[in-house]
mmCIF file of C-alpha atoms in Angstrom:
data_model
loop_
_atom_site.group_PDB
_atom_site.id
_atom_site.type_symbol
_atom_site.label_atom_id
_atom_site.label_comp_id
_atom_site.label_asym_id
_atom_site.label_seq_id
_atom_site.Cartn_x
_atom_site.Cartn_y
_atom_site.Cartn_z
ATOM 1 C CA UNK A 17 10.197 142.134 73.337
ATOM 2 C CA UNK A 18 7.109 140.487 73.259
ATOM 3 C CA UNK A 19 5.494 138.250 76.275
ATOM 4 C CA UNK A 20 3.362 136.573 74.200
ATOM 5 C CA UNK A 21 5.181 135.811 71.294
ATOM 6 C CA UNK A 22 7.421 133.918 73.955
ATOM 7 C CA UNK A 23 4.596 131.908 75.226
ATOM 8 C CA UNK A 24 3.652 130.943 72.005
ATOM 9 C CA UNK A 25 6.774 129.738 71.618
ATOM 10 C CA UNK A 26 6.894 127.597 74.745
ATOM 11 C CA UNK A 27 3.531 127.443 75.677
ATOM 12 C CA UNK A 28 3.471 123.576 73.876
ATOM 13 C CA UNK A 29 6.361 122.250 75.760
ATOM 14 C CA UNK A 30 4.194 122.419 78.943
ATOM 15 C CA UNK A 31 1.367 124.022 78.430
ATOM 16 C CA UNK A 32 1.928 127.715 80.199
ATOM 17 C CA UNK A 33 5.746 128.708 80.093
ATOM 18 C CA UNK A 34 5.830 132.479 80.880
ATOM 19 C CA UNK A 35 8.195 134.475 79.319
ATOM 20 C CA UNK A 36 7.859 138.114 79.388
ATOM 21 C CA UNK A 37 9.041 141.338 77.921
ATOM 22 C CA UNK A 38 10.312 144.493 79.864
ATOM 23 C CA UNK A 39 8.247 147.290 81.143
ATOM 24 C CA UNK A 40 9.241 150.858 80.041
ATOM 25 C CA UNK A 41 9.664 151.657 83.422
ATOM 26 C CA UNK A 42 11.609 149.267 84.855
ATOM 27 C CA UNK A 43 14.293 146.755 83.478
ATOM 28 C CA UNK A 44 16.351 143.917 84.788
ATOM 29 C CA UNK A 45 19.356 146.020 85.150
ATOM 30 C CA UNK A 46 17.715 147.914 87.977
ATOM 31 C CA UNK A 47 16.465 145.333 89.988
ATOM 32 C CA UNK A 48 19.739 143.488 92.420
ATOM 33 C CA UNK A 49 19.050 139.426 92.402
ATOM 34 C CA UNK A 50 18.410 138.348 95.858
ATOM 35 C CA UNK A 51 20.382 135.167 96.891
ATOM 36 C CA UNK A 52 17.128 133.462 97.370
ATOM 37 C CA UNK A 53 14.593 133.904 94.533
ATOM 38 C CA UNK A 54 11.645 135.770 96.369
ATOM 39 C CA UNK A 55 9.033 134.193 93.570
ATOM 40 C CA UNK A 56 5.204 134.547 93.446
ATOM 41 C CA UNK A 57 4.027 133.372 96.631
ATOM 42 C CA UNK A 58 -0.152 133.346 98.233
ATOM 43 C CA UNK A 59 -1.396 131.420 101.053
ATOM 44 C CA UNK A 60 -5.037 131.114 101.896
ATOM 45 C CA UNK A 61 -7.080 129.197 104.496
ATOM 46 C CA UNK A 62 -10.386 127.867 103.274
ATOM 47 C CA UNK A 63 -12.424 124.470 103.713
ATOM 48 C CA UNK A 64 -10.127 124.223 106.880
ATOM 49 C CA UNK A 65 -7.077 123.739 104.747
ATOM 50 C CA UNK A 66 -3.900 126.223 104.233
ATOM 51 C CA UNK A 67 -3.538 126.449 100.684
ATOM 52 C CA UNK A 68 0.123 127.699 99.656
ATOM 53 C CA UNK A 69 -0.207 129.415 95.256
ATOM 54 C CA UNK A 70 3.571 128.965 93.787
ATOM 55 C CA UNK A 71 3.720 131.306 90.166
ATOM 56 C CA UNK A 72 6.509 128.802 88.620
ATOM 57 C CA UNK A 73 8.481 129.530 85.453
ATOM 58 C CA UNK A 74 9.385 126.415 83.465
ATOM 59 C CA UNK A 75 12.874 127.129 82.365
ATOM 60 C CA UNK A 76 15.849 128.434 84.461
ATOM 61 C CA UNK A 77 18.982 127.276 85.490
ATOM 62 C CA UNK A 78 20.426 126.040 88.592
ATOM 63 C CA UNK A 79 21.334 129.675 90.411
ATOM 64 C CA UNK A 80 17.549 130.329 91.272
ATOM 65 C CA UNK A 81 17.216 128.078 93.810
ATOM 66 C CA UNK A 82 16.760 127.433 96.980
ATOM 67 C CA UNK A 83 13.862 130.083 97.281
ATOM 68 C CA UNK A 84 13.317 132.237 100.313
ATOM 69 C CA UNK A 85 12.749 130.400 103.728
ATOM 70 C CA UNK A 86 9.284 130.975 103.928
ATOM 71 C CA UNK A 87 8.796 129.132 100.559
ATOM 72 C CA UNK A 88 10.994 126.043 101.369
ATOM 73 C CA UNK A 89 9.227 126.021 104.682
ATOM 74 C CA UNK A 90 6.118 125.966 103.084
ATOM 75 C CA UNK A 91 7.388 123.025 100.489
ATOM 76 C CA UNK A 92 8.567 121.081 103.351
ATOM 77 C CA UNK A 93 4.878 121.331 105.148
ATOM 78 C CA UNK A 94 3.036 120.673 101.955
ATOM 79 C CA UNK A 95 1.156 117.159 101.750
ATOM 80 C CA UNK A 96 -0.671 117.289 98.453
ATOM 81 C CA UNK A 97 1.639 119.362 95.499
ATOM 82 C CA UNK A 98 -0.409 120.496 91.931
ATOM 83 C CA UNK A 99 1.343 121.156 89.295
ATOM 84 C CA UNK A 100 -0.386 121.903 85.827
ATOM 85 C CA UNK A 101 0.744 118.449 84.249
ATOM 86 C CA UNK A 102 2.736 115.583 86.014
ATOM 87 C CA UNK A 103 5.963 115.074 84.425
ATOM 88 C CA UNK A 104 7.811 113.799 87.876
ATOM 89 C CA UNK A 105 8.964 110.760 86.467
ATOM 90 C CA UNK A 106 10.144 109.145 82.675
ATOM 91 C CA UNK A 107 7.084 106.997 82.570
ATOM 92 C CA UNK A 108 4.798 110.140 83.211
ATOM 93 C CA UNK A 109 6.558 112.291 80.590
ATOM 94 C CA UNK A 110 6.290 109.276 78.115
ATOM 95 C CA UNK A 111 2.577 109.173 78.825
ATOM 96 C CA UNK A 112 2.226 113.005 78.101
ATOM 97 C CA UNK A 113 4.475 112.364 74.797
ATOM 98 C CA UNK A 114 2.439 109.320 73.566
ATOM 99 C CA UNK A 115 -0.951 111.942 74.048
ATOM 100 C CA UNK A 116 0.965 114.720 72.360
ATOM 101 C CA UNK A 117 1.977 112.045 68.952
ATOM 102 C CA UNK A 118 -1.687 110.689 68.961
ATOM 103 C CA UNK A 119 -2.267 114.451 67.463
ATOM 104 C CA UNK A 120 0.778 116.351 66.102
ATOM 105 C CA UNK A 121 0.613 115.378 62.627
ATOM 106 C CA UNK A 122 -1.044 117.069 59.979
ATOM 107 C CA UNK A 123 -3.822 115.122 57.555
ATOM 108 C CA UNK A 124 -2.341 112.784 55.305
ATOM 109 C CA UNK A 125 -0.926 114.608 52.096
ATOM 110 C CA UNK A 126 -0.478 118.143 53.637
ATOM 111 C CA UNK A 127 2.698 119.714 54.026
ATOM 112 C CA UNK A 128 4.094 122.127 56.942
ATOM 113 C CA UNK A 129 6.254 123.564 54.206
ATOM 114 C CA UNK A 130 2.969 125.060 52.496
ATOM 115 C CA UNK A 131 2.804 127.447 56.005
ATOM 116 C CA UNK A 132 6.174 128.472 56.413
ATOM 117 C CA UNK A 133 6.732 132.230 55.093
ATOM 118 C CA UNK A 134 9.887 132.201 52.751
ATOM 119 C CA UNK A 135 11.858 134.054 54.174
ATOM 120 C CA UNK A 136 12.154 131.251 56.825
ATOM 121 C CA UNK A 137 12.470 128.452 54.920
ATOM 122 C CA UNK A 138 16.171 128.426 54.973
ATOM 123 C CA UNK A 139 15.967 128.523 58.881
ATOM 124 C CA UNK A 140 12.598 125.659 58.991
ATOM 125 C CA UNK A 141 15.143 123.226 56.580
ATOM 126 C CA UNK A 142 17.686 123.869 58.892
ATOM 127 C CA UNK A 143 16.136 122.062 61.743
ATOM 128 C CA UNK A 144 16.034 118.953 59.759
ATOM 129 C CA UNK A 145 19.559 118.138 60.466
ATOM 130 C CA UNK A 146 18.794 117.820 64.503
ATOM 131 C CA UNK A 147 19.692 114.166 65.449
ATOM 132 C CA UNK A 148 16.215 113.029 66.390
ATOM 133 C CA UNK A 149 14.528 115.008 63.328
ATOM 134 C CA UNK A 150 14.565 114.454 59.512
ATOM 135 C CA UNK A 151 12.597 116.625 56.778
ATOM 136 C CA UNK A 152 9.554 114.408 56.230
ATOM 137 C CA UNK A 153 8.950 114.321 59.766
ATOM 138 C CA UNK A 154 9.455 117.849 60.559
ATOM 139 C CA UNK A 155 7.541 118.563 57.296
ATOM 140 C CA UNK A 156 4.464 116.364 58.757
ATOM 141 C CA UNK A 157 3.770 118.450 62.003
ATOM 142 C CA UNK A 158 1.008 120.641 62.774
ATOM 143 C CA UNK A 159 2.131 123.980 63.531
ATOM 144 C CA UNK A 160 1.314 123.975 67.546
ATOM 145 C CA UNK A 161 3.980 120.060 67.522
ATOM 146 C CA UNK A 162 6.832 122.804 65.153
ATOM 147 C CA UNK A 163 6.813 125.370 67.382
ATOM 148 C CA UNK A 164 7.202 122.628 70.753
ATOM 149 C CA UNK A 165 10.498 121.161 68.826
ATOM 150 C CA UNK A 166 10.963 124.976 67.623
ATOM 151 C CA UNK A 167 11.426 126.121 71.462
ATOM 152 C CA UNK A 168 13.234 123.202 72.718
ATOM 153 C CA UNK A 169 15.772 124.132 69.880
ATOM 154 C CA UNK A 170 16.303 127.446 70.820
ATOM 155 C CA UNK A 171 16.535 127.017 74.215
ATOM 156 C CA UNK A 172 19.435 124.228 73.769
ATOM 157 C CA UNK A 173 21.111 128.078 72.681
ATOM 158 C CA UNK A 174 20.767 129.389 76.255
ATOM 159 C CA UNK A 175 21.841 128.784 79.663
ATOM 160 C CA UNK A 176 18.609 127.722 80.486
ATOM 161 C CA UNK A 177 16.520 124.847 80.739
ATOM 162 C CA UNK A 178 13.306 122.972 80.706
ATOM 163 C CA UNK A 179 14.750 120.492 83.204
ATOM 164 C CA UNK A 180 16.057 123.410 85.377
ATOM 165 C CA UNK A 181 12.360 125.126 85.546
ATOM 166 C CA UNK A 182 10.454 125.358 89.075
ATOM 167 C CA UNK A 183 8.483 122.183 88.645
ATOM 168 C CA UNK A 184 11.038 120.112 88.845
ATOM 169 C CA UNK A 185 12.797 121.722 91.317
ATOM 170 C CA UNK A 186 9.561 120.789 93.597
ATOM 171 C CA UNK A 187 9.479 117.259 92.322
ATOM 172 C CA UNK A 188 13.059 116.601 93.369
ATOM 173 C CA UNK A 189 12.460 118.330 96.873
ATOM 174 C CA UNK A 190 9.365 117.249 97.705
ATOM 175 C CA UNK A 191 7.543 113.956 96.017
ATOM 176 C CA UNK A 192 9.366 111.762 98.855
ATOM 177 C CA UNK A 193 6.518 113.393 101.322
ATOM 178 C CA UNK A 194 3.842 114.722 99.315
ATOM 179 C CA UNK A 195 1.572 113.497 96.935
ATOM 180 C CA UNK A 196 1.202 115.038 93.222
ATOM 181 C CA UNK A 197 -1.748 115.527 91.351
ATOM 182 C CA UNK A 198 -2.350 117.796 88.077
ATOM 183 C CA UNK A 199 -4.121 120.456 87.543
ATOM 184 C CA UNK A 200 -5.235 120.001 84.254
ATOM 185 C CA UNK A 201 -6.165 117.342 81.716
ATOM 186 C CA UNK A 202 -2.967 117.161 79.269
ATOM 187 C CA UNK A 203 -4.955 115.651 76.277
ATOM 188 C CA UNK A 204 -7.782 118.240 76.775
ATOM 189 C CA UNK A 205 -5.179 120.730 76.229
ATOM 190 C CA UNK A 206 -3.253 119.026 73.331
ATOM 191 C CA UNK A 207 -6.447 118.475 72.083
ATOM 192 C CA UNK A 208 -7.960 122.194 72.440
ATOM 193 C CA UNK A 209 -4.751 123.035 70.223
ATOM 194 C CA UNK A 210 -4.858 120.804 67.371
ATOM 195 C CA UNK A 211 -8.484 122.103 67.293
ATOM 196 C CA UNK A 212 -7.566 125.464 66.840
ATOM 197 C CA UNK A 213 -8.397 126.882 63.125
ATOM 198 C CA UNK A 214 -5.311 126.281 60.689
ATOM 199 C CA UNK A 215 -5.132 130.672 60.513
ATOM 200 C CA UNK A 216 -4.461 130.661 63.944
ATOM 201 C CA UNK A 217 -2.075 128.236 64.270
ATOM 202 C CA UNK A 218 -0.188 129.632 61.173
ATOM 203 C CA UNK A 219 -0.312 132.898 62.826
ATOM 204 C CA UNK A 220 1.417 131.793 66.145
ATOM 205 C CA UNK A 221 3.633 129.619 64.440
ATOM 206 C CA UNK A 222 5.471 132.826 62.311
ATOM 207 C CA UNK A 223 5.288 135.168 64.512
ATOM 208 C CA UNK A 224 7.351 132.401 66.668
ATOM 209 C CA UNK A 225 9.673 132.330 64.208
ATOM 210 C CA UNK A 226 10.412 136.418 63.181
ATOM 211 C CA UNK A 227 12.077 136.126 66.882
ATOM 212 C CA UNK A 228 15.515 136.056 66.838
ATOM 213 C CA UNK A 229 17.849 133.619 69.227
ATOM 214 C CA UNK A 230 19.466 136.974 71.056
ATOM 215 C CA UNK A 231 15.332 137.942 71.661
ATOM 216 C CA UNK A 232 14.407 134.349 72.891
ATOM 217 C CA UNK A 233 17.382 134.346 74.962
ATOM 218 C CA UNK A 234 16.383 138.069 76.343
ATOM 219 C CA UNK A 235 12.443 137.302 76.864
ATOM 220 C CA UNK A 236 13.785 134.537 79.101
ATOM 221 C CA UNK A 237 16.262 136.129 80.927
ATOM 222 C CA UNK A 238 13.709 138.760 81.833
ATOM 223 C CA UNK A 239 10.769 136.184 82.962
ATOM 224 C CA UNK A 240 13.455 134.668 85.293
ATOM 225 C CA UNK A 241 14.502 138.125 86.975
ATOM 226 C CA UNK A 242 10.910 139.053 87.094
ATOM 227 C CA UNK A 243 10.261 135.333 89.084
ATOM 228 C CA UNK A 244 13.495 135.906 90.696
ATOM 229 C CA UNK A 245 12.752 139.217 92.366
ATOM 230 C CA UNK A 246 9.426 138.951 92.560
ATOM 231 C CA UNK A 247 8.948 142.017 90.470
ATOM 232 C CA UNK A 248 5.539 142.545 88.445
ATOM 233 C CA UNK A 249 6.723 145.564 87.445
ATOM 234 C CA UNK A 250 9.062 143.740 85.127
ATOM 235 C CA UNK A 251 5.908 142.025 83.830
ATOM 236 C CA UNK A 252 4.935 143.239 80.366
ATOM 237 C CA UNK A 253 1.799 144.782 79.602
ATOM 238 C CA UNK A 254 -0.021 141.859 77.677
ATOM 239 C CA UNK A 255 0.294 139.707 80.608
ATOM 240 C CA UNK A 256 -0.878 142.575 82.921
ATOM 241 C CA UNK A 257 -4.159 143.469 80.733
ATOM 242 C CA UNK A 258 -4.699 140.134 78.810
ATOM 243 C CA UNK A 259 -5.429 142.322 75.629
ATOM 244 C CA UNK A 260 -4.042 142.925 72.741
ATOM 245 C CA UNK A 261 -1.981 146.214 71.808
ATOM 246 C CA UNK A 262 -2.917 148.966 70.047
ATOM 247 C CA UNK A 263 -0.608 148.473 67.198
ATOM 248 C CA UNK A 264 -1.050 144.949 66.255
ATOM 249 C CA UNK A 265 -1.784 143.489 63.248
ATOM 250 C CA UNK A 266 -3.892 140.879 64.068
ATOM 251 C CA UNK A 267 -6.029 141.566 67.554
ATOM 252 C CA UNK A 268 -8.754 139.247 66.831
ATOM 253 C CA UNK A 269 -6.299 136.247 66.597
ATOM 254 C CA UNK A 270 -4.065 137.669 70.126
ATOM 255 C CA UNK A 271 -7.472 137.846 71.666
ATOM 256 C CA UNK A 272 -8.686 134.005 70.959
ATOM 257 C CA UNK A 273 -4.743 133.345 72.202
ATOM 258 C CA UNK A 274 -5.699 134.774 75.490
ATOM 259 C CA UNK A 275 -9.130 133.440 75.186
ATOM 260 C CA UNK A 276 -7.489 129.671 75.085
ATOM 261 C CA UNK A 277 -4.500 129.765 76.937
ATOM 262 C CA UNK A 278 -5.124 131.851 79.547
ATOM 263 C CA UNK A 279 -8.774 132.974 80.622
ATOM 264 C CA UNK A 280 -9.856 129.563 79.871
ATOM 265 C CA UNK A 281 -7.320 127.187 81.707
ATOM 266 C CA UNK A 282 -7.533 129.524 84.659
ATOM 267 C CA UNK A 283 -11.545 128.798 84.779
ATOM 268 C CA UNK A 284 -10.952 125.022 84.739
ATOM 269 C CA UNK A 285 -7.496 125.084 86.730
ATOM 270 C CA UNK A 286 -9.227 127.337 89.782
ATOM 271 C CA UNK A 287 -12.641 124.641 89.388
ATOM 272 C CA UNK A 288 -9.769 121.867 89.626
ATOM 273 C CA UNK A 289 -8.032 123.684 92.805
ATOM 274 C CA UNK A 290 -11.708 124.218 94.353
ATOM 275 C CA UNK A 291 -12.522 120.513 93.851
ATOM 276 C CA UNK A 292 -9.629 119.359 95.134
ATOM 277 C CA UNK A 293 -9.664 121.721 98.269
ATOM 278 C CA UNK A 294 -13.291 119.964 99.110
ATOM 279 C CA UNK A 295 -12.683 117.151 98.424
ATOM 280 C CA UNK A 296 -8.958 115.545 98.828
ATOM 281 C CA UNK A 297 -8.156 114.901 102.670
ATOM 282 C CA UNK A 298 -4.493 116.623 102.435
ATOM 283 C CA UNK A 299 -5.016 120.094 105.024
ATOM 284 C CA UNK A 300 -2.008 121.784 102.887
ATOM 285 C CA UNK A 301 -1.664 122.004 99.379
ATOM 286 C CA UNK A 302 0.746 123.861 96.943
ATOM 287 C CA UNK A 303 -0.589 125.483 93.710
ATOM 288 C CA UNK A 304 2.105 125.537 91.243
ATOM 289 C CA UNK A 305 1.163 126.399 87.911
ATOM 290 C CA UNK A 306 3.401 128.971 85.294
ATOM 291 C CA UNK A 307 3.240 132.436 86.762
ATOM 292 C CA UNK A 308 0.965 134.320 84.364
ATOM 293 C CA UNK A 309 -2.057 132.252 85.530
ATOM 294 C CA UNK A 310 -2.051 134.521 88.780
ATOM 295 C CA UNK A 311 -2.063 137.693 86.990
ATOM 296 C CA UNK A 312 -4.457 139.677 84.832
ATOM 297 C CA UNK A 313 -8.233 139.888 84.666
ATOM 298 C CA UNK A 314 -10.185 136.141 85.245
ATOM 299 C CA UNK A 315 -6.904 134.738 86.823
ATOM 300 C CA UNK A 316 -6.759 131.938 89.180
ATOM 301 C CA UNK A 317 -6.532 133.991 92.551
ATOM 302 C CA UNK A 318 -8.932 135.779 91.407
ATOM 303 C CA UNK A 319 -11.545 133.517 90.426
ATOM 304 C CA UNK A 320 -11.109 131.645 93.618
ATOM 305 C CA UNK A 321 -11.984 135.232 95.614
ATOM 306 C CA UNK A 322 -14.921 134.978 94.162
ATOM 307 C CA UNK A 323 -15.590 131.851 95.270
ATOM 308 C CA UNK A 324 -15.050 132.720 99.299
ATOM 309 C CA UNK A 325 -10.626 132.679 99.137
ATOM 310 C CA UNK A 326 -9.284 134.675 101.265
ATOM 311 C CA UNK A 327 -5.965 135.218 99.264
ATOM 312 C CA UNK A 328 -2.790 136.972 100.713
ATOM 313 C CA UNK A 329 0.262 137.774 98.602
ATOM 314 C CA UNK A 330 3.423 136.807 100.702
#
């Protein structure tokens, strides 16, 4: 199953949400779940400051937590906590919702109906009959806006959830002590993806939906035994190599995927954490942004190396 076709998927609802395939070599029936999730887990000193890097996954369920000791401890001694967006509270997630409507509908007398493959339009009808949806809404949305109400959808089909992801496990334990700040600028983002080329976001937007409810459920099974054990090996090669396979059909449209959601946020996320580090007067601070921006070529750990981070995996 395909890690990227499960970002895609989620990638809207906040902006990074890893979800990974299997490795040929390793699956999640041969790994044993700890009773505390081992996670992704750096520290580094630099600028005089211990700087804790958290690889979150933004859906899960209540069984993944607490984390090992030395995580919580770290949580606990944490005074300044960055997460990619700040949706700690109902009148931050309203902010973020009122950005993402200022730019989810398509130009006036254009369709979404005109994009959808046949073969799905049985299935993109369907999801008029949700209780907050009708058809001339759903029919209105750019692509990027379908496949956010697309994922949230599916995921109602699982024993997972948004509201059960890492982030807000570290809002719930932590924002009485520690301050929050975000790592990147939500509307830049939002914005970046309504800019994208219709093409592309057609592209994204089918291959979304050829994945079937028993794959969506599988991809994020996997991403949360991968977090849970702390297992790259369970990673998938796409996230591994940020490049396209061999066999697919359209590699010049993967490659400006990776391009935008990964090699470029992790430039401006690891300039945000650098700023931040010089300048902000909190002497420990948590990284917590979705787990693939720590992995692969130009990724946040190591674009701060190059900066002078010394980086150790925990």
């Amino acid at each position: 199953m395909s890690y990227k076709r499960l970002l895609k998927l989620t990638i809207l609802s906040l902006i990074a949400l890893v979800l990974i395939g299997c490795d040929e070599k390793l699956t999640v029936d041969d790994v044993e779940i700890p009773e505390k999730s081992e996670a992704f887990f750096w520290e580094a000193e630099h600028n005089d400051k211990t700087i804790y890097f958290l690889g979150t996954v933004h859906a899960g369920h209540e069984e993944m937590y607490p984390m090992r000791d030395e995580i919580e401890n770290a949580m606990d001694e944490t005074e300044l906590l960055l997460t990619e967006v700040d949706m700690s509270s109902a009148e931050a997630r309203e902010e973020l919702n009122e950005i993402s409507r200022s730019y989810m509908y398509l130009p006036s007398g254009e369709k979404l109906e005109d994009y959808i493959p046949d073969e799905h339009m049985e299935e993109f009808k369907a999801l008029a009959d949700h209780p907050n949806m009708n058809y001339d809404v759903l029919n209105s949305l750019r692509p990027w806006a379908f496949l956010e109400f697309y994922s949230q959808q599916l995921i109602r089909e699982t024993d997972y959830s948004f509201n059960n992801g890492v982030e807000y496990y570290l809002y719930d334990h932590m924002l009485d002590d520690t301050d929050l700040l975000p790592l990147e600028d939500y509307e830049v983002v939002i914005k970046n993806a309504h800019d994208q080329s219709m093409e592309y976001q057609e592209y994204l937007m089918e291959d979304a939906l050829n994945m079937t409810e028993e794959g969506y459920f599988e991809s994020i099974e996997n991403s949360v035994v991968a977090w849970r054990t702390g297992e790259e090996s369970l990673r998938g090669e796409e996230l591994l190599t940020r490049e396209s396979l061999e066999d697919s059909d359209h590699p010049e449209l993967e490659e400006q995927y990776f391009e935008e959601m990964l090699f470029n946020r992790d430039e401006q996320m690891a300039e945000r954490v650098d700023e931040i580090v010089h300048n902000n007067d909190a002497d420990t601070i948590m990284v917590a942004p979705g787990f693939a921006h720590f992995f692969g070529p130009g990724n946040i750990l190591e674009l701060l190396e190059e900066k002078g981070y010394e980086i150790e995996r925990k």
